[in-house]
PDB file of N, CA and C in Angstrom:
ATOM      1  N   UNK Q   1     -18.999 -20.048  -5.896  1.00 47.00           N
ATOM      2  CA  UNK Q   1     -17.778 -19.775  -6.637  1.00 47.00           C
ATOM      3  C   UNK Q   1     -18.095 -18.878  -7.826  1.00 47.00           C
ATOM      4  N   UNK Q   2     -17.421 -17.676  -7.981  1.00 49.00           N
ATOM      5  CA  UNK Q   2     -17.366 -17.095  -9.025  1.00 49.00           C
ATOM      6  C   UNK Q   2     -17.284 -17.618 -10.514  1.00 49.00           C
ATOM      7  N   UNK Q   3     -17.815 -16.888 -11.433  1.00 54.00           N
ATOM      8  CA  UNK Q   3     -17.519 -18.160 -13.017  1.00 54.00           C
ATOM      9  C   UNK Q   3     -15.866 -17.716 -13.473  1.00 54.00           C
ATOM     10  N   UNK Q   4     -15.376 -18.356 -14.347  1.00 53.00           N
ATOM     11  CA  UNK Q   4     -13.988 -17.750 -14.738  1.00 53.00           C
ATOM     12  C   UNK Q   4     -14.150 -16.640 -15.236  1.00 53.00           C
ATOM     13  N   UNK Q   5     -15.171 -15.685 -15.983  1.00 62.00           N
ATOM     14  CA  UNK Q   5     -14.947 -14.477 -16.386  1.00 62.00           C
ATOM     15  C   UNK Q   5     -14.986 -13.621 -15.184  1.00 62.00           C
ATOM     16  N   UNK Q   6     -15.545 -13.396 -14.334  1.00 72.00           N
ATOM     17  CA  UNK Q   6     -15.979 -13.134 -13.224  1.00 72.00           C
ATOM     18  C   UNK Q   6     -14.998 -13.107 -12.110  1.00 72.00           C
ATOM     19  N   UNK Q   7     -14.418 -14.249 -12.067  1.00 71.00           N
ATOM     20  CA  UNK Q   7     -13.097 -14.308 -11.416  1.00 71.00           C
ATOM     21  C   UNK Q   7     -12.120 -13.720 -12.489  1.00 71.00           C
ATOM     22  N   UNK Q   8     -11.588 -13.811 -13.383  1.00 71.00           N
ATOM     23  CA  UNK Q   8     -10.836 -12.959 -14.200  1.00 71.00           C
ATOM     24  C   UNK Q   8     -10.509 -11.859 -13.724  1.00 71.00           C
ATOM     25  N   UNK Q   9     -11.927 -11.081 -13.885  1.00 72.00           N
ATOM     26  CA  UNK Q   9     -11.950  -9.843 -13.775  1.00 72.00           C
ATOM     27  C   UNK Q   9     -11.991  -9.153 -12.297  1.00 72.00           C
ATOM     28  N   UNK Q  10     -11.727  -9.763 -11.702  1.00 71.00           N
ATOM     29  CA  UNK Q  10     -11.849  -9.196 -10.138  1.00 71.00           C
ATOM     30  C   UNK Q  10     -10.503  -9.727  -9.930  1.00 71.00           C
ATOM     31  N   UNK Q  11      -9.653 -10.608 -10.242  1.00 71.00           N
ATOM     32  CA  UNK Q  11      -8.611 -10.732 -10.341  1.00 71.00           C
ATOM     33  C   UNK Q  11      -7.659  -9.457 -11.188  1.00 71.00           C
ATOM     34  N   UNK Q  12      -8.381  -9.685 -11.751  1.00 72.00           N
ATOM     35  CA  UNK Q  12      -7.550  -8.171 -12.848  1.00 72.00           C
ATOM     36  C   UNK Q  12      -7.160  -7.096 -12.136  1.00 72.00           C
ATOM     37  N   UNK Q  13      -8.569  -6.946 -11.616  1.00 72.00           N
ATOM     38  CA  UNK Q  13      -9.297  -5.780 -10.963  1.00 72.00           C
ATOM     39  C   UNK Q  13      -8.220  -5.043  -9.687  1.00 72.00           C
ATOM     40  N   UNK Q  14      -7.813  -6.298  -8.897  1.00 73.00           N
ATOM     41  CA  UNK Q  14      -6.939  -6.687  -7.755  1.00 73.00           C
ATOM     42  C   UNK Q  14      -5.665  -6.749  -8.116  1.00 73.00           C
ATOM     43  N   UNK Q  15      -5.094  -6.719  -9.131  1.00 71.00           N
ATOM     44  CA  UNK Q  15      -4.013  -6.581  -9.484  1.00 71.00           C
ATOM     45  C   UNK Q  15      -3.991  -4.902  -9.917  1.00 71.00           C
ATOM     46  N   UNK Q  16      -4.504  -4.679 -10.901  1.00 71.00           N
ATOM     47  CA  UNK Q  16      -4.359  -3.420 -11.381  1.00 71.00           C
ATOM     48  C   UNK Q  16      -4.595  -2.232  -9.993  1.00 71.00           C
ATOM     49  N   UNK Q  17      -5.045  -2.629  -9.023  1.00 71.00           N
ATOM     50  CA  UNK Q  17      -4.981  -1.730  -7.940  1.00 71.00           C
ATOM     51  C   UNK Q  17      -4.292  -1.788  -6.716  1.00 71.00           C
ATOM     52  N   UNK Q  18      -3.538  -3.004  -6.858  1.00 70.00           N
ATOM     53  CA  UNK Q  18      -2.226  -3.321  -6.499  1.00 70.00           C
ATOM     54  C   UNK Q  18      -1.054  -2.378  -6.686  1.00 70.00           C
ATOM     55  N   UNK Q  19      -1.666  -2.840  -8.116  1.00 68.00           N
ATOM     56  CA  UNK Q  19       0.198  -1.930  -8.655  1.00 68.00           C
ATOM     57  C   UNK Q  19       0.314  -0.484  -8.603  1.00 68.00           C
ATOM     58  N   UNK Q  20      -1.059  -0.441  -8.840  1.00 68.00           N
ATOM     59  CA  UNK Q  20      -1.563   1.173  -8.865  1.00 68.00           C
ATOM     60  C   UNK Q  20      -1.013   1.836  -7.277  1.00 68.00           C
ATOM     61  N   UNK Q  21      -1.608   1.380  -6.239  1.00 69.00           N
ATOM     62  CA  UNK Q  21      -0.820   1.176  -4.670  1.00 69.00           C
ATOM     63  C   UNK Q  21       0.156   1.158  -4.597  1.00 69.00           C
ATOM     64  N   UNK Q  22       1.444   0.039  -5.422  1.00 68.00           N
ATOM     65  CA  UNK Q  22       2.679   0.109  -5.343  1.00 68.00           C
ATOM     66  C   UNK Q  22       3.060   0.973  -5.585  1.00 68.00           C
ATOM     67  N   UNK Q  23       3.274   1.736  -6.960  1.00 65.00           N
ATOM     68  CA  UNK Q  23       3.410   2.938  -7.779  1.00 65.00           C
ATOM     69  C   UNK Q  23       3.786   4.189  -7.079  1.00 65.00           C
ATOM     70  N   UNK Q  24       1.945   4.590  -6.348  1.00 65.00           N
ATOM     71  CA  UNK Q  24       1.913   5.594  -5.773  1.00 65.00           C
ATOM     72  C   UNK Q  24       2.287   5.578  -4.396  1.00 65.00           C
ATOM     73  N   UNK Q  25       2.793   4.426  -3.666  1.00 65.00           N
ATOM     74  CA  UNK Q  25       3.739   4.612  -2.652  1.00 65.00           C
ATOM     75  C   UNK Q  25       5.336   4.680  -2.599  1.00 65.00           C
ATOM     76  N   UNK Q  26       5.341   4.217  -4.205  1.00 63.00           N
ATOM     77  CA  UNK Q  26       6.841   4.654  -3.989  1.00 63.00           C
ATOM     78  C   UNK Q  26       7.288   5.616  -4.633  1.00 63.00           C
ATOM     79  N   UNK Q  27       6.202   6.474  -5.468  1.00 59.00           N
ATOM     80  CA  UNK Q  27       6.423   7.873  -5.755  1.00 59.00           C
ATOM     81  C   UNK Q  27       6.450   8.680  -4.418  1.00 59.00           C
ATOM     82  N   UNK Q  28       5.454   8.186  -3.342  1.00 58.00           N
ATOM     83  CA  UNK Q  28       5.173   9.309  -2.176  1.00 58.00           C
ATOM     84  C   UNK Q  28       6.567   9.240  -1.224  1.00 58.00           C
ATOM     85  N   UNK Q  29       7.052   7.560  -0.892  1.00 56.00           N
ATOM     86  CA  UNK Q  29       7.979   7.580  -0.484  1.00 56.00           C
ATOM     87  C   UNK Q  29       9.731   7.809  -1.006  1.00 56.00           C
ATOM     88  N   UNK Q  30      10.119   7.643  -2.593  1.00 55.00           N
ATOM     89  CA  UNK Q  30      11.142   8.275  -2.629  1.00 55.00           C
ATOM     90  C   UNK Q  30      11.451   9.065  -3.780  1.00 55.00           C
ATOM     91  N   UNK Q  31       9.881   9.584  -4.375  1.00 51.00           N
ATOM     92  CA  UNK Q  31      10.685  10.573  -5.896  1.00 51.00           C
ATOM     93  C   UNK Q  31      10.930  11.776  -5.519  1.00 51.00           C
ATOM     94  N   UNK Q  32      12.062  12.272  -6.209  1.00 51.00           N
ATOM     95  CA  UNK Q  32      12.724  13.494  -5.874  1.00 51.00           C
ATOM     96  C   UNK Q  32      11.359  14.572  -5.978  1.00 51.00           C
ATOM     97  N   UNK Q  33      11.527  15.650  -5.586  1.00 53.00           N
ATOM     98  CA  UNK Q  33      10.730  16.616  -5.782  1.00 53.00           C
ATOM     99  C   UNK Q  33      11.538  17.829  -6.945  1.00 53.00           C
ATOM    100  N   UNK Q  34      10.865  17.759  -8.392  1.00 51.00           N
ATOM    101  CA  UNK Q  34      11.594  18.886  -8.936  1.00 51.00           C
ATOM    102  C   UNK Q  34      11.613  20.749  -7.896  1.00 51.00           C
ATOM    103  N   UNK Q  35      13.109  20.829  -8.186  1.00 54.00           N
ATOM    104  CA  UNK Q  35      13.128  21.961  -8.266  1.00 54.00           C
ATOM    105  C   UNK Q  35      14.042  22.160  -6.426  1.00 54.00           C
ATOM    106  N   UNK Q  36      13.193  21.000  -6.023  1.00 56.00           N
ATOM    107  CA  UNK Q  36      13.809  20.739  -4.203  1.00 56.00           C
ATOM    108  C   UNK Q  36      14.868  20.111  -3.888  1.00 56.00           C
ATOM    109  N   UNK Q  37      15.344  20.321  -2.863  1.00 55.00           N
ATOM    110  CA  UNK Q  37      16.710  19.737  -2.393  1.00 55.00           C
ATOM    111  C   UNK Q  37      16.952  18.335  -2.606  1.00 55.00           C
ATOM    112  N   UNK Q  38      18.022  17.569  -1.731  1.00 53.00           N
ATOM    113  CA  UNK Q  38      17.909  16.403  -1.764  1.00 53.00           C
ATOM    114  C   UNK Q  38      17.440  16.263  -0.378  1.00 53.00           C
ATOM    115  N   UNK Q  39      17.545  16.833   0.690  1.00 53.00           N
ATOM    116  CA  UNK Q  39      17.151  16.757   1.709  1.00 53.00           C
ATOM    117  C   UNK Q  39      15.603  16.436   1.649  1.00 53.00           C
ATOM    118  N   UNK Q  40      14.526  16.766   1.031  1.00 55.00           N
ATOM    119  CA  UNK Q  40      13.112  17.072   0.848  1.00 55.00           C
ATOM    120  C   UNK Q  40      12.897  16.122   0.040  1.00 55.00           C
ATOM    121  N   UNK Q  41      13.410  14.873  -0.430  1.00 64.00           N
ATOM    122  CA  UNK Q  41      13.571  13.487  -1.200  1.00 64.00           C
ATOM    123  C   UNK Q  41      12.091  13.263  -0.456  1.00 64.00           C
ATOM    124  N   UNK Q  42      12.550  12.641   0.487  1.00 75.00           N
ATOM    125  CA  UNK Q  42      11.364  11.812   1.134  1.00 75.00           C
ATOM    126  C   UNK Q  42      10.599  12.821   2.119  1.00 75.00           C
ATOM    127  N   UNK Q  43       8.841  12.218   2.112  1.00 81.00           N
ATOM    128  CA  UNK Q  43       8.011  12.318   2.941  1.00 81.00           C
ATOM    129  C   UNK Q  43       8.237  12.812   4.918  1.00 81.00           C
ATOM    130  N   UNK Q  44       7.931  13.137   4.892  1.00 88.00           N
ATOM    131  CA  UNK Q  44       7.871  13.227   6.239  1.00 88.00           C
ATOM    132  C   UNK Q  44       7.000  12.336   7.275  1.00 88.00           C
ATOM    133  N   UNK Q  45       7.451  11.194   7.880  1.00 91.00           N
ATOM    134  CA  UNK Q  45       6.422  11.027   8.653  1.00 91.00           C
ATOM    135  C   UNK Q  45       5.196  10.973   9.052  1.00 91.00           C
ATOM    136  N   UNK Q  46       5.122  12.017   9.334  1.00 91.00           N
ATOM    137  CA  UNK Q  46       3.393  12.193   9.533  1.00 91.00           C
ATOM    138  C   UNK Q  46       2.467  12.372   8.392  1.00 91.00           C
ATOM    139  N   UNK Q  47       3.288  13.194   7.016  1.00 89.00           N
ATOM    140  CA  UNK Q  47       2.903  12.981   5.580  1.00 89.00           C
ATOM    141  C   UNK Q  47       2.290  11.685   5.444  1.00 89.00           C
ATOM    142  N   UNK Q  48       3.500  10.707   5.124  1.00 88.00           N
ATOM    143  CA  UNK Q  48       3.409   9.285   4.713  1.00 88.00           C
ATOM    144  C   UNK Q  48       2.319   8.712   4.944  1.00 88.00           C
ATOM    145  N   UNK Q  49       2.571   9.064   6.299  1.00 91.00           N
ATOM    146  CA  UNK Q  49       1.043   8.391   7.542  1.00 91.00           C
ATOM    147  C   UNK Q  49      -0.430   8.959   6.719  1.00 91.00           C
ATOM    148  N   UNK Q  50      -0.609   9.714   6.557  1.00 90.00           N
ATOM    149  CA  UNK Q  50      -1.677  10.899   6.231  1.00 90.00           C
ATOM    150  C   UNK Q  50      -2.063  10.144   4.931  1.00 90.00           C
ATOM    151  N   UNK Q  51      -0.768  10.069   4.018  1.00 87.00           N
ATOM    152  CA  UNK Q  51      -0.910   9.423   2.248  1.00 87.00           C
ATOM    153  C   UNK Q  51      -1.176   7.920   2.652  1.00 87.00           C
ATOM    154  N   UNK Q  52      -0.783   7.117   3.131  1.00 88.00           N
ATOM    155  CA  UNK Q  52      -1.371   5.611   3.221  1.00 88.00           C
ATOM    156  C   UNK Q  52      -2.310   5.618   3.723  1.00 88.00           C
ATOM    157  N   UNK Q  53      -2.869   6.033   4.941  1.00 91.00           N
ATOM    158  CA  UNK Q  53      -4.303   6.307   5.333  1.00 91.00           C
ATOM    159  C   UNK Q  53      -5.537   6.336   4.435  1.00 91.00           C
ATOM    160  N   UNK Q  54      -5.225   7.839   3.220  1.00 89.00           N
ATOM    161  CA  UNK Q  54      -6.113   7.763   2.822  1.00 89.00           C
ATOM    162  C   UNK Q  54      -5.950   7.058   1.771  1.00 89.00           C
ATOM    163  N   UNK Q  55      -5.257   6.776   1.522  1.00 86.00           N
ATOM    164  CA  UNK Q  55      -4.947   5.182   0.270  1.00 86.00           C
ATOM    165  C   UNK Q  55      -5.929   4.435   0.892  1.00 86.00           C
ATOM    166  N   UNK Q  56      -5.896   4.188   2.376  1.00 89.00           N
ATOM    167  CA  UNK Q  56      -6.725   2.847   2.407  1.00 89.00           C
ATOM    168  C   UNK Q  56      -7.783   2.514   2.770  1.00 89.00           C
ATOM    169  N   UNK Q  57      -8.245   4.318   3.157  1.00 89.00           N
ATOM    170  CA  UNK Q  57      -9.496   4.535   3.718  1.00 89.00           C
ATOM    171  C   UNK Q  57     -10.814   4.452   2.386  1.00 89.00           C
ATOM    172  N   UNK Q  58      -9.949   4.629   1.032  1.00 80.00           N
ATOM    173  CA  UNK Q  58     -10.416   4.642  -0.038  1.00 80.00           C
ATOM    174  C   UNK Q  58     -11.109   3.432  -0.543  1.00 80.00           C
ATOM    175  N   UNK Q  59     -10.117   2.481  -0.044  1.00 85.00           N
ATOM    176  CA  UNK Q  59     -10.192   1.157  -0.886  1.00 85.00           C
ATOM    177  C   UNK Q  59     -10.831  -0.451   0.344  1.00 85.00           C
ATOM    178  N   UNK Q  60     -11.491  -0.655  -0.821  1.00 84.00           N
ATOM    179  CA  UNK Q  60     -12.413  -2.126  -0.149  1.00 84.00           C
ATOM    180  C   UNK Q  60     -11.508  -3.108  -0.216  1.00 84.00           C
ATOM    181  N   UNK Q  61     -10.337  -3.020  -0.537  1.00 85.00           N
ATOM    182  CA  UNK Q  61      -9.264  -4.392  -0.405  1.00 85.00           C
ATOM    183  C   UNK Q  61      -8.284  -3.963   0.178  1.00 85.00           C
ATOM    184  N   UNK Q  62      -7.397  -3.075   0.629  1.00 86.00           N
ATOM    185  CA  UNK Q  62      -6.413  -2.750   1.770  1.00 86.00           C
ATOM    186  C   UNK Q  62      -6.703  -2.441   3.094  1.00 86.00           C
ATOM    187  N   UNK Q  63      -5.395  -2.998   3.662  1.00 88.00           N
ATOM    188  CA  UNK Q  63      -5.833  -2.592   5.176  1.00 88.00           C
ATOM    189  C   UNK Q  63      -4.052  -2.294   5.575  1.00 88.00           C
ATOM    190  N   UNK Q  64      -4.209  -1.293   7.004  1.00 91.00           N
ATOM    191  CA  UNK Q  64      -3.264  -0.865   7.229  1.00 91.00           C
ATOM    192  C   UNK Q  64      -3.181  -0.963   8.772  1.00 91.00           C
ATOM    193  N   UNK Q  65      -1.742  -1.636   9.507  1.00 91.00           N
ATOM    194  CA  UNK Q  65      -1.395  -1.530  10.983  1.00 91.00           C
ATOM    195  C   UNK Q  65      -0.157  -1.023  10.854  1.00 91.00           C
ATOM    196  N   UNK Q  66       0.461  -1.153  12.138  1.00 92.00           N
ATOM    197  CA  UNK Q  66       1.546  -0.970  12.606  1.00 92.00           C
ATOM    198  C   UNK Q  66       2.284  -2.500  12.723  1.00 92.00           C
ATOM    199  N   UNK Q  67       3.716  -2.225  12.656  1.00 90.00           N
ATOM    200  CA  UNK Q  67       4.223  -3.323  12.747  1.00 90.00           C
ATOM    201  C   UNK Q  67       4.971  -3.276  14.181  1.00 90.00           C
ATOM    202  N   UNK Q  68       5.320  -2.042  14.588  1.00 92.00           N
ATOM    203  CA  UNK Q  68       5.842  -1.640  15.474  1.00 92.00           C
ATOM    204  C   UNK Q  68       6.424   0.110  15.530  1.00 92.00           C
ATOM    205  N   UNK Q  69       7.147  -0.064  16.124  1.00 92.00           N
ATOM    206  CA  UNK Q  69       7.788   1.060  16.484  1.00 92.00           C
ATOM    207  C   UNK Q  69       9.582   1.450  16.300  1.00 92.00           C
ATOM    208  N   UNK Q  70      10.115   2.312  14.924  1.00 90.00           N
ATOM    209  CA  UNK Q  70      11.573   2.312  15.103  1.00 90.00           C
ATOM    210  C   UNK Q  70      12.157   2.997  15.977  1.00 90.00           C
ATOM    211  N   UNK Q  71      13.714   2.895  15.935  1.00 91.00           N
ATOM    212  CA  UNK Q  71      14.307   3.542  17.322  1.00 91.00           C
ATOM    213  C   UNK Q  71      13.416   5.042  18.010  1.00 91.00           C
ATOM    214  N   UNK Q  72      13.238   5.670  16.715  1.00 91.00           N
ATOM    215  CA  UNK Q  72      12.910   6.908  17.201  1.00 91.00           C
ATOM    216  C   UNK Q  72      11.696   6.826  17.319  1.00 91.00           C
ATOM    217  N   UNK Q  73      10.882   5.935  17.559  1.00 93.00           N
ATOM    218  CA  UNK Q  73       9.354   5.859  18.181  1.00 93.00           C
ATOM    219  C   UNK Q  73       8.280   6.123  17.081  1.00 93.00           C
ATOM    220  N   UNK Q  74       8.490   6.291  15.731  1.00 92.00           N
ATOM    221  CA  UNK Q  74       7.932   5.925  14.788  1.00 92.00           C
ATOM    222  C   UNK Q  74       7.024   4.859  14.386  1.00 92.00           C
ATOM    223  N   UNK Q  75       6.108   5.090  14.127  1.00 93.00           N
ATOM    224  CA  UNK Q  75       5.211   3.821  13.114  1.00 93.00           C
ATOM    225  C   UNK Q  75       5.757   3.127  12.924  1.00 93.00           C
ATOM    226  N   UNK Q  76       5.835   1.923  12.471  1.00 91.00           N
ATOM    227  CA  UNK Q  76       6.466   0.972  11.057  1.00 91.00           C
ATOM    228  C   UNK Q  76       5.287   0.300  10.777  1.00 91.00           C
ATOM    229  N   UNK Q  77       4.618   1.140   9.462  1.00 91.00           N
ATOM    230  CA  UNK Q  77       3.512   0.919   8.938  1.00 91.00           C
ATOM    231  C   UNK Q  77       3.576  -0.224   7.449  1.00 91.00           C
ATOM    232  N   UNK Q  78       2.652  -1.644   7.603  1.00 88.00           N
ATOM    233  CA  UNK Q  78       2.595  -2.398   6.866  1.00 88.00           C
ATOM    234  C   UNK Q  78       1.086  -2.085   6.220  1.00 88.00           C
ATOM    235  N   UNK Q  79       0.923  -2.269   4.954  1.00 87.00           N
ATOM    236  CA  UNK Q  79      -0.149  -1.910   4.072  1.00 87.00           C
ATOM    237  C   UNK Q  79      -0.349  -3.368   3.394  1.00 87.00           C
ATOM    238  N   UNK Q  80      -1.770  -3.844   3.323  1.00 84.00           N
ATOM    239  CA  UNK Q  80      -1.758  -5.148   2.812  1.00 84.00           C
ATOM    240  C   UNK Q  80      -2.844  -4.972   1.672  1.00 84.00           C
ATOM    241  N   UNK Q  81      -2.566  -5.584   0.842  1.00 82.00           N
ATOM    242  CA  UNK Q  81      -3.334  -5.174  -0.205  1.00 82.00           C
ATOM    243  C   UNK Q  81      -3.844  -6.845  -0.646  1.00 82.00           C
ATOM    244  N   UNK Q  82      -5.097  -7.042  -0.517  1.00 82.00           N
ATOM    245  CA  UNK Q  82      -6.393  -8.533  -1.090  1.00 82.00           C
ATOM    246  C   UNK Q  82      -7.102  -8.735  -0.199  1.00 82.00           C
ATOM    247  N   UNK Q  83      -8.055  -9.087  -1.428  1.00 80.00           N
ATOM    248  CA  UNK Q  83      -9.647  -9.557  -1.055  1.00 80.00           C
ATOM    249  C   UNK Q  83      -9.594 -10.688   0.430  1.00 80.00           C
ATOM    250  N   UNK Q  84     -10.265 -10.534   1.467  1.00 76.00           N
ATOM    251  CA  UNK Q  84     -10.357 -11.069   2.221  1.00 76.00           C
ATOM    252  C   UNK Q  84     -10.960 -12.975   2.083  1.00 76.00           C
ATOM    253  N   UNK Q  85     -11.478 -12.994   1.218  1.00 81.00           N
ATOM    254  CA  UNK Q  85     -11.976 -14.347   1.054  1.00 81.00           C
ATOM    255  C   UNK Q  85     -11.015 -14.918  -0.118  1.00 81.00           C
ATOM    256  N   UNK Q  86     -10.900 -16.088   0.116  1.00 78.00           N
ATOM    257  CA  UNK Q  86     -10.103 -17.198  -0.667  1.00 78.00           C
ATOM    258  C   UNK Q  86      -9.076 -17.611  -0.178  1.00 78.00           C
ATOM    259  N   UNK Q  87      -7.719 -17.979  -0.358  1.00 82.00           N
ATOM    260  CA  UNK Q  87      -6.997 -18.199   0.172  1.00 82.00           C
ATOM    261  C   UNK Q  87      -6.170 -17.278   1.346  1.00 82.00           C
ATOM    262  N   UNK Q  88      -5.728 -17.610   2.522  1.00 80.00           N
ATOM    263  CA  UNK Q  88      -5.057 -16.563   3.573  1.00 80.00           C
ATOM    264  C   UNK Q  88      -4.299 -16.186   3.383  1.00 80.00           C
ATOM    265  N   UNK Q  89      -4.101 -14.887   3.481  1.00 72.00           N
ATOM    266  CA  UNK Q  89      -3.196 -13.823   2.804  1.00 72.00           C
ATOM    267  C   UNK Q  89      -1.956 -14.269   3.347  1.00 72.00           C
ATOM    268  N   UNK Q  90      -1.545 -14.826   4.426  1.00 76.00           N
ATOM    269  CA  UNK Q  90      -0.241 -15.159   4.463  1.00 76.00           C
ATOM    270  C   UNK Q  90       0.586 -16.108   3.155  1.00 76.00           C
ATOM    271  N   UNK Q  91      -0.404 -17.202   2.894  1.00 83.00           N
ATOM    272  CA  UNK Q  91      -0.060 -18.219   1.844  1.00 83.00           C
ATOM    273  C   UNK Q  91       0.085 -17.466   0.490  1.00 83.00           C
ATOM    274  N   UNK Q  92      -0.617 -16.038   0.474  1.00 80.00           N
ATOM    275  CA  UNK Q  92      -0.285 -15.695  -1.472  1.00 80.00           C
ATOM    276  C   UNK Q  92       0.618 -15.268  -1.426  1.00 80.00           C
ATOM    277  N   UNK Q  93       1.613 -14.806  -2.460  1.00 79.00           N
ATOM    278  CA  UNK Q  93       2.777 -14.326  -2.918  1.00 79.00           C
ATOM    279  C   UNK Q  93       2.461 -13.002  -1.924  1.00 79.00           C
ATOM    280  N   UNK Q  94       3.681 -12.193  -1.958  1.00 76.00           N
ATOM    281  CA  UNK Q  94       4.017 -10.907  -1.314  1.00 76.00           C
ATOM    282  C   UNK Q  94       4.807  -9.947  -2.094  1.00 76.00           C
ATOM    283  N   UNK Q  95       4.838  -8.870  -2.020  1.00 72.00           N
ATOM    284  CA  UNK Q  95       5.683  -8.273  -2.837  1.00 72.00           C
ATOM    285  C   UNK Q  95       5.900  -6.634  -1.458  1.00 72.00           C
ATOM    286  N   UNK Q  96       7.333  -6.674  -1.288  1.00 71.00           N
ATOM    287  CA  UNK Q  96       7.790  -5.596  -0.301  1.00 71.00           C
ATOM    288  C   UNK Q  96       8.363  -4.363  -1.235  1.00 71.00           C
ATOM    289  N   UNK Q  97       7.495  -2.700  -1.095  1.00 66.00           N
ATOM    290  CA  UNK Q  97       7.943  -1.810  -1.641  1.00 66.00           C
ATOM    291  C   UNK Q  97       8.805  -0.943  -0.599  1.00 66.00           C
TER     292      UNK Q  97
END
């Protein structure tokens, strides 16, 4: 078992790159683009795909599948963000961006 400073800080650690994740996926997925249409709002597809990828190819605590497929045969890509050991990620809190 980790000591409490130790855990603290890897807790911290896991949060602050959490949010950092949240942030920059929902800048990629809906901030306007100055200067661009409204049409050009959001990502494209295969963009998105490309930007979470390497989000998670980056990082030692996310992982990324498919959840399925929407009408139009699309991804439906879930991104999970924590440390694999300790409690099962189903049981911790969740947060949907």
């Amino acid at each position: 078992m980790l000591g409490l400073e130790t855990e603290a800080n890897v807790q911290s650690e896991v949060m602050r790159r959490s949010l950092a994740l949240s942030w920059l996926a929902s800048v990629l997925v809906a901030a306007p683009l100055i200067g661009q249409s409204e049409a050009s709002v959001y990502l494209a597809h295969g963009d998105l795909t490309r930007e979470l990828s390497a989000l998670v190819d980056g990082s030692d605590i996310a992982t990324m599948r498919s959840l399925g497929r929407s009408h139009e045969g699309r991804e439906i890509w879930l991104v999970e963000i924590g440390r694999r050991s300790g409690p099962a990620l189903e049981t911790r809190p969740g947060l949907l961006v």
